[in-house]
Short mmCIF file of C-alpha atoms in Angstrom, two decimals:
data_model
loop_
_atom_site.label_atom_id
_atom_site.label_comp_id
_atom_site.label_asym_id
_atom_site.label_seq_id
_atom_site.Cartn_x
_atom_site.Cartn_y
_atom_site.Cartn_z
CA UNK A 1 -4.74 21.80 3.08
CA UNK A 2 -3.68 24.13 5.40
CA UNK A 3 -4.28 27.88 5.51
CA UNK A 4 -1.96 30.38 7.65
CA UNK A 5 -3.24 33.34 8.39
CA UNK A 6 -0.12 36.01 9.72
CA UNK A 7 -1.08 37.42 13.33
CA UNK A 8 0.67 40.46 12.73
CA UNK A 9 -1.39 43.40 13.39
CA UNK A 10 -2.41 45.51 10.48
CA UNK A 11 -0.78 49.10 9.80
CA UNK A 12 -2.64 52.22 8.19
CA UNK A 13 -0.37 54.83 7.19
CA UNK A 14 -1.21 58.11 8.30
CA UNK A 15 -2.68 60.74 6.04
CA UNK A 16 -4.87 58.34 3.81
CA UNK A 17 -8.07 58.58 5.61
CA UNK A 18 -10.63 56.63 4.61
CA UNK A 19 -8.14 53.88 3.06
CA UNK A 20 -9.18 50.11 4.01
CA UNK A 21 -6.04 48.23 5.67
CA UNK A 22 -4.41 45.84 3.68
CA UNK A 23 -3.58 42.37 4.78
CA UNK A 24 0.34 42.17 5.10
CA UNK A 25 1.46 39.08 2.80
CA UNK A 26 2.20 36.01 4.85
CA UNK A 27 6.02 34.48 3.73
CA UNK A 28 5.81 31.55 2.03
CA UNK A 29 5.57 28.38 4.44
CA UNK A 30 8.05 25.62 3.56
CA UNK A 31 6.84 22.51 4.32
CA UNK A 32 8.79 20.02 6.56
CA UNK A 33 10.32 17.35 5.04
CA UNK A 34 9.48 13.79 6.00
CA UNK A 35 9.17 10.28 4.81
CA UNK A 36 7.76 9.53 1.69
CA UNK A 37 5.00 6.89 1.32
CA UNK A 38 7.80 4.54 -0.74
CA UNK A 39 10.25 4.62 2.07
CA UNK A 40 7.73 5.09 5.28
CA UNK A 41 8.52 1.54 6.13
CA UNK A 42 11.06 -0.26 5.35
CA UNK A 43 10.98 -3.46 3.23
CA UNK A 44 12.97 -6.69 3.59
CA UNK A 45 12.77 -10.59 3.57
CA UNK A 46 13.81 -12.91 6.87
CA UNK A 47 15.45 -15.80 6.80
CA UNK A 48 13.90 -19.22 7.88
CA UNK A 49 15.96 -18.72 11.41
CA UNK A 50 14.63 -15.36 11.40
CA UNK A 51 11.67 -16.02 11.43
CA UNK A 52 11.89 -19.47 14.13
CA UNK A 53 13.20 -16.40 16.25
CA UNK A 54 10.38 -13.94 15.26
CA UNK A 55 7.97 -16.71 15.66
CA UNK A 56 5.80 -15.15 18.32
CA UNK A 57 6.10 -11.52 17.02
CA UNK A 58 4.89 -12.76 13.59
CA UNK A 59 1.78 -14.52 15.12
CA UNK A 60 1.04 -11.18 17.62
CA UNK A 61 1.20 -9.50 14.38
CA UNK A 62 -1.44 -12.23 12.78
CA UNK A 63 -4.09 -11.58 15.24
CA UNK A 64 -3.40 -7.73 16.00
CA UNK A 65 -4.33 -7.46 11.99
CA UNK A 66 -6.93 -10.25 11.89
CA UNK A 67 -9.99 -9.46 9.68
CA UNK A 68 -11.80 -10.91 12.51
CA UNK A 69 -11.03 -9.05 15.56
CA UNK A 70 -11.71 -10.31 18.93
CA UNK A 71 -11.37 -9.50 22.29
CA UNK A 72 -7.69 -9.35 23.50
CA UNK A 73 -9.08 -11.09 26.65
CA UNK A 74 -10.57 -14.07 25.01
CA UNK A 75 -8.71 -17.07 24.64
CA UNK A 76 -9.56 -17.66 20.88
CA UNK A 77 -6.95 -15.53 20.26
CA UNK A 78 -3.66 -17.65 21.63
CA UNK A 79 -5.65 -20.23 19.62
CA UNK A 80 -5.45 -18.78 16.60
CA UNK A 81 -2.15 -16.96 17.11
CA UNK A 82 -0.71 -20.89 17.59
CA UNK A 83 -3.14 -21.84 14.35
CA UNK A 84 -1.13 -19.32 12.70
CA UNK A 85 2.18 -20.20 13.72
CA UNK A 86 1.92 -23.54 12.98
CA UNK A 87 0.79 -22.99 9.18
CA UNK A 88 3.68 -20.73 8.76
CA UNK A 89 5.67 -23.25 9.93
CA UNK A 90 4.48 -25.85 7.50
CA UNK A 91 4.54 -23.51 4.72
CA UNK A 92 8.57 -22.66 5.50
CA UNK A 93 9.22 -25.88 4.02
CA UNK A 94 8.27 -25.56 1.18
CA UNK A 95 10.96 -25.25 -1.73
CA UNK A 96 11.43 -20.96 -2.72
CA UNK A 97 9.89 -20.08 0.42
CA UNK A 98 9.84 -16.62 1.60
CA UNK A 99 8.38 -13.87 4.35
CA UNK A 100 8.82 -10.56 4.49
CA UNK A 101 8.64 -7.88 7.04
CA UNK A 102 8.12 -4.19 7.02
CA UNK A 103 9.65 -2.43 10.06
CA UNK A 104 9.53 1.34 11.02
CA UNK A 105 10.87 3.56 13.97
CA UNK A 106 8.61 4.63 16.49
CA UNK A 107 8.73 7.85 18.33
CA UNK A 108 11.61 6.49 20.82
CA UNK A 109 13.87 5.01 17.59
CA UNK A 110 12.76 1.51 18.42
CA UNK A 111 12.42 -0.53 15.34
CA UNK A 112 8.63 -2.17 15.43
CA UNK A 113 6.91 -4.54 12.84
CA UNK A 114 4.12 -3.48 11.12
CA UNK A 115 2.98 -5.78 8.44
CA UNK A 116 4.67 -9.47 6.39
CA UNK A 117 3.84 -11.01 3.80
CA UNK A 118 4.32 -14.86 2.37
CA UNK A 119 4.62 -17.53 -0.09
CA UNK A 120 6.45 -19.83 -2.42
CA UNK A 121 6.88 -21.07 -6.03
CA UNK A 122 4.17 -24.02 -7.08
CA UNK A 123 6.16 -26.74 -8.91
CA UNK A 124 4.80 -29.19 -11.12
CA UNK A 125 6.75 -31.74 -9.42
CA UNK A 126 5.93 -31.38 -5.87
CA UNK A 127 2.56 -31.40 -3.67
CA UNK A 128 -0.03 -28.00 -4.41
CA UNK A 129 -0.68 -26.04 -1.26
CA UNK A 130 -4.26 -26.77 0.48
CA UNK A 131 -6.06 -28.21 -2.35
CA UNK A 132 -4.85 -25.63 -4.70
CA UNK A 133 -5.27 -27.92 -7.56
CA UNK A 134 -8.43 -28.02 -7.79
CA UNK A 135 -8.77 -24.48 -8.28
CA UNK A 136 -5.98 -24.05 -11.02
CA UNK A 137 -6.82 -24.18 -14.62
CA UNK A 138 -4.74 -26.14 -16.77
CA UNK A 139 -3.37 -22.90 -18.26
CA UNK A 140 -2.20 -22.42 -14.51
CA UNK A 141 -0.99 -25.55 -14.28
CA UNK A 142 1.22 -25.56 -17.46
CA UNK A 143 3.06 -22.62 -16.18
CA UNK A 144 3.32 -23.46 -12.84
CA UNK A 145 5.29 -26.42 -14.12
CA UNK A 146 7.86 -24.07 -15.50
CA UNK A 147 8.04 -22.27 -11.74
CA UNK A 148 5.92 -19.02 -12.53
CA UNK A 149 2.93 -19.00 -10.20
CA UNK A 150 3.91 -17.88 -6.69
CA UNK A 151 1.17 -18.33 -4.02
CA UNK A 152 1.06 -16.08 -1.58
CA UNK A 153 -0.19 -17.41 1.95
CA UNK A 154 -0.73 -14.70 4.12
CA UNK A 155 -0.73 -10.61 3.77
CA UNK A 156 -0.78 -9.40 7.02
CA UNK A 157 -1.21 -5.28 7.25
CA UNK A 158 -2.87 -2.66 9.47
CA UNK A 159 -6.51 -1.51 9.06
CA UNK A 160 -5.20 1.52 7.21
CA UNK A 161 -3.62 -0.03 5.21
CA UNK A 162 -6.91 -2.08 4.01
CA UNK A 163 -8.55 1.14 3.80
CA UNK A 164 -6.46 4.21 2.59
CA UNK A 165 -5.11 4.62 -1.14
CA UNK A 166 -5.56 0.97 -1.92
CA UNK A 167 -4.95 1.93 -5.56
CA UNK A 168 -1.66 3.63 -5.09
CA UNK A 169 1.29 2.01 -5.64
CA UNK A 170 3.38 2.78 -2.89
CA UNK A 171 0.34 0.86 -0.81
CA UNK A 172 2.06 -1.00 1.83
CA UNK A 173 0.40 -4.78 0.92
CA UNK A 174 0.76 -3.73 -2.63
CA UNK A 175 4.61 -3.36 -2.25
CA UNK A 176 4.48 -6.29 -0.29
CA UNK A 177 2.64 -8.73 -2.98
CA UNK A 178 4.91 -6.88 -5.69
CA UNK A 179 8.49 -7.49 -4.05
CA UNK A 180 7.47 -11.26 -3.71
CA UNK A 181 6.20 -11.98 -7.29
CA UNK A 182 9.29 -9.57 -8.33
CA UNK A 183 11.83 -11.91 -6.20
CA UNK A 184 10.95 -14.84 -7.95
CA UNK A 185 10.49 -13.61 -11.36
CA UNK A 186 6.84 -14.86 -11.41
CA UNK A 187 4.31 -14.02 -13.94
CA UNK A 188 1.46 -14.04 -11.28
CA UNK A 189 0.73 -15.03 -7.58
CA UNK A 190 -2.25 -17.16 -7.02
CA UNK A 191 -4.14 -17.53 -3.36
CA UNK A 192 -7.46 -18.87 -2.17
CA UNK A 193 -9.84 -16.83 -0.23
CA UNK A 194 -12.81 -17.88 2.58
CA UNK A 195 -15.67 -17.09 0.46
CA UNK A 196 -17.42 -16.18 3.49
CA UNK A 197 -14.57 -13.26 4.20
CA UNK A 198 -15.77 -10.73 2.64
CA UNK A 199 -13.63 -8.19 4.16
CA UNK A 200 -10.05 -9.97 3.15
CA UNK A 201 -11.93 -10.20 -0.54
CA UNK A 202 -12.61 -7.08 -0.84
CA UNK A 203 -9.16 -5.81 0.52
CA UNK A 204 -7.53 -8.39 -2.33
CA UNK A 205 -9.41 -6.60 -5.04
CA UNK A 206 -8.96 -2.95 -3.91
CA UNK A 207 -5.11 -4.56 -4.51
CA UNK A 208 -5.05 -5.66 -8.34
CA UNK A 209 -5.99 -8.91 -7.93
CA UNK A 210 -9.23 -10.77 -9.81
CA UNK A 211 -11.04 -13.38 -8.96
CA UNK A 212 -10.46 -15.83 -11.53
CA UNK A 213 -13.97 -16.54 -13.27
CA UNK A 214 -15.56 -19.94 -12.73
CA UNK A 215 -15.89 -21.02 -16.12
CA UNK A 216 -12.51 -20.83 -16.45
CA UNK A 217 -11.30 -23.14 -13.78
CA UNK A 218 -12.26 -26.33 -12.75
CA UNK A 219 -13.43 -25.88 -9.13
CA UNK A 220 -17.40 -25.37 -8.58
CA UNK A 221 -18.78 -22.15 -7.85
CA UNK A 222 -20.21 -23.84 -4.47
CA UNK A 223 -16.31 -24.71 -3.81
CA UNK A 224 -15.98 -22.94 -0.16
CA UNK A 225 -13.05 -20.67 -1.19
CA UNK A 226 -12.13 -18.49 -4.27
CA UNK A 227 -9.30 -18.30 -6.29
CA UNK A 228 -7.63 -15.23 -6.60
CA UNK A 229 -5.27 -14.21 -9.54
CA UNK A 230 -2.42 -11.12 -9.32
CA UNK A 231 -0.86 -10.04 -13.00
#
């Protein structure tokens, strides 16, 4: 909140001694009109040539948003920028596929990306995504096989974006995750997380999505990543 004070100097009318001066009533302040968290960035999927032409903006984007920041001078981070890249491009062809990208103006009108999301339908007739099986209960399974479990890949969003009004839902990853699942008329998206990444965990579950609990899938507890569950 903001309080304005007027800087007007204060008048006392003559021949009321003694009478305290009275603070002249500031005009109402309007306040300026600007984007709205819904329509702060802007919202839309690429195409597969797209993204082969995005390619290296998309995997800038991976490691400028990493979890797992490192130095900008180390060389880990072409190596997992072309870790990333390559994944993505394995996961394009898959059947349903799609990515996409949330763009804004900066301060000289030039259009920048700021965050993308991914995924794709599991089918019942095709090959799961990294072991995904394992994880799935056989109430997953049954309605994957009808198309309606979308795994999402990859969220990729600023810090703030991890950290402010995770709850709300104009939250950038949560409009993200939404528009995909929304797309493809899935009842939920499934993905499997590091369970030694604690901060992308955390992040998913400030989202809306649960972990699923262990007795109710097949995969061990000592299994080394987690399945997560969005409704």
């Amino acid at each position: 909140m903001t309080v304005n004070t007027s800087d007007r100097p204060q008048i006392v009318h003559p021949g009321t001694p003694g009478r305290q001066p009275t603070l002249a009533e500031a005009p109402p302040q309007r306040r300026r009109p600007g984007p709205s968290p819904e329509t702060g960035e802007f919202v839309r999927p690429l195409t597969r040539r797209q993204v082969d032409d995005r390619m290296r903006e998309l995997g800038e984007l991976y490691t400028n948003t990493s979890s797992h920041q490192v130095r900008a001078s180390d060389a880990s981070v072409q190596c997992r920028s072309a870790a990333f890249r390559r994944r993505l491009a394995g996961h394009m062809r898959r059947p349903g596929f799609e990515l996409l990208v949330a763009e804004t103006a900066g301060p000289s009108g030039a259009i920048g990306l700021t965050a993308c999301a991914y995924g794709f339908p599991l089918r019942g007739d095709g090959p799961w995504w990294d072991g995904l099986d394992g994880y799935l209960p056989e109430s997953l399974l049954r309605l994957a096989a009808f198309g309606r479990v979308f795994a999402i890949a990859d969220i990729l969003v600023e810090r703030r974006v991890r950290t402010q009004d995770q709850s709300r839902e104009w939250n950038l990853a949560r409009r993200l995750q939404r528009r995909l699942l929304s797309d493809h008329a899935a009842a939920l998206g499934v993905t499997l997380v590091d369970r030694g990444n604690a901060d992308t965990l955390e992040a998913l579950l400030s989202w809306g999505w649960r972990c699923l609990s262990a007795d109710a899938r097949e995969a061990s507890h000592l299994a080394p990543s987690r399945l997560m569950v969005l409704r």
